[in-house]
Coordinates of C-alpha atoms in Angstrom, one line a residue:
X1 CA -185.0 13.3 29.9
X2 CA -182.3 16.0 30.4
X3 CA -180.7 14.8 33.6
X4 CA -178.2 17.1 35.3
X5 CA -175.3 14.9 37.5
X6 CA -173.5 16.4 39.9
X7 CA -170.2 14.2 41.0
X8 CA -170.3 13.5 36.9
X9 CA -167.0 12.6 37.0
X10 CA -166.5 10.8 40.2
X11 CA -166.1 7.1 41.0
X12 CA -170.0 6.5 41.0
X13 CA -171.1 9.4 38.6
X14 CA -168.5 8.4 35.4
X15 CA -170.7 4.9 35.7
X16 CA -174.4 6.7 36.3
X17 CA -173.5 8.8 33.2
X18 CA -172.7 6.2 30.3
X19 CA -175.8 4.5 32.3
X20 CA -178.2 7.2 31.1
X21 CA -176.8 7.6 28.2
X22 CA -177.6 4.3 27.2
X23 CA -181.4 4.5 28.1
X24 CA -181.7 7.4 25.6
X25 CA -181.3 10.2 28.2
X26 CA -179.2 13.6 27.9
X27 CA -177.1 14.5 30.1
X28 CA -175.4 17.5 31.8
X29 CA -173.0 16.9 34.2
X30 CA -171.2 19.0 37.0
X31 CA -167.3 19.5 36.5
X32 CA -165.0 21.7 38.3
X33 CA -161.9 21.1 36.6
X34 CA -161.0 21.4 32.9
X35 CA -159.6 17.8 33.8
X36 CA -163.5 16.4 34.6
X37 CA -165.0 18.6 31.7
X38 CA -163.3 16.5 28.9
X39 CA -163.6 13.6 30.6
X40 CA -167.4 13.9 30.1
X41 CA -167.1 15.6 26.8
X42 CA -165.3 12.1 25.9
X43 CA -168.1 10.5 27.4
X44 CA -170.6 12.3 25.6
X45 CA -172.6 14.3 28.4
X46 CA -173.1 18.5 28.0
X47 CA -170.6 20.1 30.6
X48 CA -172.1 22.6 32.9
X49 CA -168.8 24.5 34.4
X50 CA -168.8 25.0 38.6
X51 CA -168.4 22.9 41.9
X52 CA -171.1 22.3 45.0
X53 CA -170.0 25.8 46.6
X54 CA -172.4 27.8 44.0
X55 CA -175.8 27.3 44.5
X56 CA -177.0 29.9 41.9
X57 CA -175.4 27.8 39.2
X58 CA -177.0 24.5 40.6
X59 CA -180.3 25.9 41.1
X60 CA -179.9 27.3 37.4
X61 CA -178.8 23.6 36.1
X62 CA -180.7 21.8 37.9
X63 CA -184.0 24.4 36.9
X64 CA -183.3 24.1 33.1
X65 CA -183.2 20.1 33.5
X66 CA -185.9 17.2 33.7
X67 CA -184.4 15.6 37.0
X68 CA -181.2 16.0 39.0
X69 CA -179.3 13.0 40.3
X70 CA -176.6 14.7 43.3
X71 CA -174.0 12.4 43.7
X72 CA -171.1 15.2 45.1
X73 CA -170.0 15.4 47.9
X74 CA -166.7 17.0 49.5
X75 CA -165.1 13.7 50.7
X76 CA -161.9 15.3 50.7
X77 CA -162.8 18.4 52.8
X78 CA -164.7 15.9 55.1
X79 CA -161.8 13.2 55.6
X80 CA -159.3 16.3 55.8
X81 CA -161.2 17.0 59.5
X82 CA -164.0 19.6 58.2
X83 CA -167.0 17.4 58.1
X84 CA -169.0 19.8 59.2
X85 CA -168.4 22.4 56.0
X86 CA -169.0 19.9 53.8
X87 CA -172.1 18.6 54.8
X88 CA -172.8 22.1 55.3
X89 CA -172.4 23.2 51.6
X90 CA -173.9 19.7 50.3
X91 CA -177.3 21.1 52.7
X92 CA -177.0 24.4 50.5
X93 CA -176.7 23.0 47.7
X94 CA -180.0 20.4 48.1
X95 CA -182.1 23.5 49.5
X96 CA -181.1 25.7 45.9
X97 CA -182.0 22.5 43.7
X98 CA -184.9 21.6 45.9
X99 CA -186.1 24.6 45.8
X100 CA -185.8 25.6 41.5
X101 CA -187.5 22.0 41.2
X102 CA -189.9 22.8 43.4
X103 CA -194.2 22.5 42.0
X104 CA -192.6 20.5 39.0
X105 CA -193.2 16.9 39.7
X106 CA -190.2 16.3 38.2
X107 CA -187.3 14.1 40.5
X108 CA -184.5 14.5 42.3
X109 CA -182.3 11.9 43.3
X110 CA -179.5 12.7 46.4
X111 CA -176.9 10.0 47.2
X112 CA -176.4 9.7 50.8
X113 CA -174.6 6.7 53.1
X114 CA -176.2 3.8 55.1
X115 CA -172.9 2.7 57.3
X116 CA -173.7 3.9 61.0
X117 CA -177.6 3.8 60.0
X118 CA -178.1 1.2 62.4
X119 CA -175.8 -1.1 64.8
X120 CA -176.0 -4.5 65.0
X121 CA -178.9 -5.5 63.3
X122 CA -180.0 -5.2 59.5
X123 CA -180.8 -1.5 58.5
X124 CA -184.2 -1.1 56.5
X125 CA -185.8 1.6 54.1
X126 CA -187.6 2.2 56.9
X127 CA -184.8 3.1 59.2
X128 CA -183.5 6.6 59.8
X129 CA -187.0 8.5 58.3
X130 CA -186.9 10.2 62.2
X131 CA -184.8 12.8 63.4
X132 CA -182.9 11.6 66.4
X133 CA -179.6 12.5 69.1
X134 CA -177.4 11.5 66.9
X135 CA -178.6 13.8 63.8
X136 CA -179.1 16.5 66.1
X137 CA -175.9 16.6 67.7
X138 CA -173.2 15.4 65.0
X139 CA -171.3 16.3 62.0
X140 CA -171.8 13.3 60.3
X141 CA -175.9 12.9 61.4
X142 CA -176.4 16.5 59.2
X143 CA -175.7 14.1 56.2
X144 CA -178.6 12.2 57.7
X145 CA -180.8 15.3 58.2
X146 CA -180.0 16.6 54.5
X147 CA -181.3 13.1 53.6
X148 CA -185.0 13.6 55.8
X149 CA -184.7 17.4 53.6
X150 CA -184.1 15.9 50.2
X151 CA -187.6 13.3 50.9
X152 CA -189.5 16.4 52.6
X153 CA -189.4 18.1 49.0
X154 CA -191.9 16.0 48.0
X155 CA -194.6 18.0 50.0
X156 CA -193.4 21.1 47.5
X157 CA -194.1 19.7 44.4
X158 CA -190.8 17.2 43.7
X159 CA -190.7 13.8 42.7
X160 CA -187.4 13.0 45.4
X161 CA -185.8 10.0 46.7
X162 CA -182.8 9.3 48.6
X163 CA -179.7 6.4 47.5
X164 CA -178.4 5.0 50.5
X165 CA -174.9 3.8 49.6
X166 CA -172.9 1.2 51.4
X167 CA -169.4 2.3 52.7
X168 CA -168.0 0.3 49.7
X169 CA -169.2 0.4 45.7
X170 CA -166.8 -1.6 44.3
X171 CA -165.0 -2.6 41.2
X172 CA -162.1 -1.6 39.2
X173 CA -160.9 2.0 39.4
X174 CA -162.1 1.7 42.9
X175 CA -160.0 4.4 45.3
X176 CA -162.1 4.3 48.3
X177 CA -162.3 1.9 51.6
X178 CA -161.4 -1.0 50.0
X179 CA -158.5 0.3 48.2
X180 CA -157.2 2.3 50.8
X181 CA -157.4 -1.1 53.2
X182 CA -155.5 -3.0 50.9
X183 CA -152.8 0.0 50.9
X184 CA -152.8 0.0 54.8
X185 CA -152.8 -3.7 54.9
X186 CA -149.8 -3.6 52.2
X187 CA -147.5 -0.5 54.4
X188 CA -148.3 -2.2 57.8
X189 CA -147.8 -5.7 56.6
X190 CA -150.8 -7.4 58.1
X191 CA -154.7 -7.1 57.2
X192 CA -155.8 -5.7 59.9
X193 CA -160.0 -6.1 61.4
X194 CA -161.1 -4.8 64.6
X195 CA -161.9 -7.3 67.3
X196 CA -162.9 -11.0 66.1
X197 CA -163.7 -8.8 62.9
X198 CA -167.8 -10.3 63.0
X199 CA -168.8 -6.8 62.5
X200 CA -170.5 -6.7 58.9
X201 CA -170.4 -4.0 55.8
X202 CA -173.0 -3.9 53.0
X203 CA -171.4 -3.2 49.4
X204 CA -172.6 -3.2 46.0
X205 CA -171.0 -3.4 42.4
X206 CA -170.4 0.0 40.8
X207 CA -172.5 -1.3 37.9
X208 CA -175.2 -2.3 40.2
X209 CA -175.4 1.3 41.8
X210 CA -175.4 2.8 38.6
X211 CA -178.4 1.2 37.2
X212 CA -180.3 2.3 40.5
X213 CA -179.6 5.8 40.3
X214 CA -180.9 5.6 36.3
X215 CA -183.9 3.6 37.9
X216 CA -184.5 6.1 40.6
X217 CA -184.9 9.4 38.3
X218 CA -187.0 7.5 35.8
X219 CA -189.1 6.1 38.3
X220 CA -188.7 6.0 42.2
X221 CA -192.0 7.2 43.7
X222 CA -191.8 10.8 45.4
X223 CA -190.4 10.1 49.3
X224 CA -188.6 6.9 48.1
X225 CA -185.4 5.9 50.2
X226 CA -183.5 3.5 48.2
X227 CA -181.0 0.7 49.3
X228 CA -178.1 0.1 46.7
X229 CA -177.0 -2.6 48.5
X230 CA -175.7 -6.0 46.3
X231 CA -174.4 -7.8 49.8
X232 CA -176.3 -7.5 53.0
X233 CA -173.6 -8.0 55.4
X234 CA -169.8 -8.7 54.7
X235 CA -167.8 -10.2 57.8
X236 CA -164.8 -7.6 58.2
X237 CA -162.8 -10.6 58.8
X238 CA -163.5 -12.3 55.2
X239 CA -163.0 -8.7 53.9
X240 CA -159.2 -8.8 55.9
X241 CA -158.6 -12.4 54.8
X242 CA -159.4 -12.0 51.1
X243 CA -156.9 -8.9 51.0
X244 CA -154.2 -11.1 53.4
X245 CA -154.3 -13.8 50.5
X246 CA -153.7 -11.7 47.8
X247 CA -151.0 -9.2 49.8
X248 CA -149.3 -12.1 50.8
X249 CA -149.4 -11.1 54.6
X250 CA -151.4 -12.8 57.5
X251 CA -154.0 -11.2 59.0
X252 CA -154.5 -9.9 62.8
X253 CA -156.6 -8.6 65.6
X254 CA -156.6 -4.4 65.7
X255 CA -157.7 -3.8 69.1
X256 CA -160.9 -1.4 69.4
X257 CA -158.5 1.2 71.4
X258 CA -155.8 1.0 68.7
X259 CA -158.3 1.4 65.5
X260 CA -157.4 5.0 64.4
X261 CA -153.9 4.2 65.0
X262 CA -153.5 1.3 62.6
X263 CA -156.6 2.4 59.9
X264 CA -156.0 6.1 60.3
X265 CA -159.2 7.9 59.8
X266 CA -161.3 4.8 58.2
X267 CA -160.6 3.7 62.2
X268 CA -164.0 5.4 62.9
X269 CA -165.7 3.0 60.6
X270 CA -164.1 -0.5 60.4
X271 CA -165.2 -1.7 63.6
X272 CA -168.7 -0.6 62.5
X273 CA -171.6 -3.8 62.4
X274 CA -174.0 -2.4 59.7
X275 CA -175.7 -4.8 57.5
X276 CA -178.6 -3.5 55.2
X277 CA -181.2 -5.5 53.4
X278 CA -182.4 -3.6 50.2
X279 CA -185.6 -6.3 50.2
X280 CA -188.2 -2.9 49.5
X281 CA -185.9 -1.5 46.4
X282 CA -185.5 -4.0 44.6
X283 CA -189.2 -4.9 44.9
X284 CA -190.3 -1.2 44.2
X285 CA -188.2 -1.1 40.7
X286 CA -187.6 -4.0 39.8
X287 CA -183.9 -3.8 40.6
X288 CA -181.5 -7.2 41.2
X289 CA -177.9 -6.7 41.2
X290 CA -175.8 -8.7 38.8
X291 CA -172.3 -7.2 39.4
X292 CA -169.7 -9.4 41.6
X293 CA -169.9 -9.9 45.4
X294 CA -167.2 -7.8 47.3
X295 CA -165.8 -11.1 47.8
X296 CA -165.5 -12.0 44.6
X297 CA -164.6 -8.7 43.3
X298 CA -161.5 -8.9 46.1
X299 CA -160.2 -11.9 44.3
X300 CA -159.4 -10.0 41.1
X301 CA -156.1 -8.3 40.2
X302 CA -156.7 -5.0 40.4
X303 CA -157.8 -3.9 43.8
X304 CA -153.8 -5.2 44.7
X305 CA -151.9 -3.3 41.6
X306 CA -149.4 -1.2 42.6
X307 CA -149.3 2.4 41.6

């Protein structure tokens, strides 16, 4: 297949890429900087030139392709305080590959998030397939409702599915959550967790996620939402103490009130309890994660190198 990647050259794209490669796939992947274009020359997938905010040129890409796997996002326009436009132009962008796919059968894959899915209980594949207050009324619920757009394709013809993440795909390289805990844990001096830190995060291995997305173009059924999840439900306060051990610094009660204080922006989400089982995905391809738990993956040297 000729699979076009948007994100090609991001944290989870540069590992979905030399994933399809390897199953005998072509593949053309989204850069917007001459930076990302060699990267994934190096790597060995075709470059198609242009970023999320041209929808022509993604309709175009994704039309003269066999699937589409949509990994971008605007992350840094969204953490900057504009959630809102970014989910915006990631909507835009899904409606103009959706719609140059459409009557094809053939799939498209969009990478969406599972923290905040559900609160304080195990989040299912079955859980947020129904528009509700919360993706009516809030910047981050339009990711949600781009998610129910991306499965409703299905009824015009495309084979789509959606890849809930976990708040942390882990590994080495990794310059997300985790990272930036251990660099806040590092400038405060303490690992911080919110509360008595029971609160749980799913994660999965970088590796792990990879294969998925491969396994979702090949073969997820048309309306499929997948669960890339390696570990159900993390404590925040084994998260804290694995990152105290390593750091050097004991670790500490952040009080609810004083979250976005001490975490900065990722005080919205630490205090979050959002476990997810991904019982139905792994059943439904034959997926089993084989990468490191995040506690095992915490215990390694790199997640605490200095830059």
């Amino acid at each position: 297949m000729r699979i076009f990647v948007t994100g090609a050259s991001g944290w989870i794209g540069s590992a979905v890429v030399p994933e399809l490669l390897g199953a005998g796939h072509e593949v053309v992947g989204l850069a917007r900087s001459e930076a990302s274009a060699k990267a994934l020359e190096v790597a060995g997938a075709i470059v198609h030139r242009g970023d999320v905010d041209d929808p022509d040129g993604l309709a175009k890409a994704a039309a003269d392709s066999d699937g589409v796997i949509h990994l971008a996002f605007q992350h840094e326009l969204a953490f900057g305080g504009n959630f809102a436009a970014a989910a915006a132009a990631d909507r835009r962008a899904v409606e103009a590959m959706g719609a140059a796919l459409a009557e094809s059968d053939r799939p498209f894959v969009l990478a969406s998030g599972l923290l905040g899915l559900t609160f304080g209980r195990v989040a299912t594949e079955d859980d947020g397939l129904v528009p509700n207050a919360l993706i009516r009324a809030t910047p981050a619920g339009a990711r949600q409702a781009t998610a129910l757009l991306t499965l409703s394709l299905r009824g015009v013809g495309v084979r789509s599915s959606v890849l809930r993440l976990p708040p942390t795909v882990h590994g080495d390289g990794d310059q997300g959550f985790v990272a930036t805990l251990v660099g806040i844990a590092r400038q405060r001096g303490v690992a911080g967790y919110v509360g008595d830190g029971s609160n749980r995060w799913p994660a999965v291995h970088r590796s792990d996620a990879a294969r998925l997305a491969r396994l979702a173009v090949e073969a997820a059924p048309a309306g499929s939402v997948l669960h890339v999840v390696g570990d159900e439900g993390v404590a925040f306060i084994d998260i804290a103490g694995a990152m105290g051990r390593h750091l050097g610094v004991p670790t500490a009660s952040v009080a609810p009130a004083e979250a976005l204080e001490h975490f900065a922006h990722l005080g919205l989400f630490v205090g979050l309890d959002s476990p997810a089982t991904a019982a139905f995905t792994r059943e439904l391809l034959a997926w089993e994660p084989t990468g490191p738990s995040l506690l095992e993956d915490l215990e390694h040297d790199h997640y605490y190198r200095e830059a």
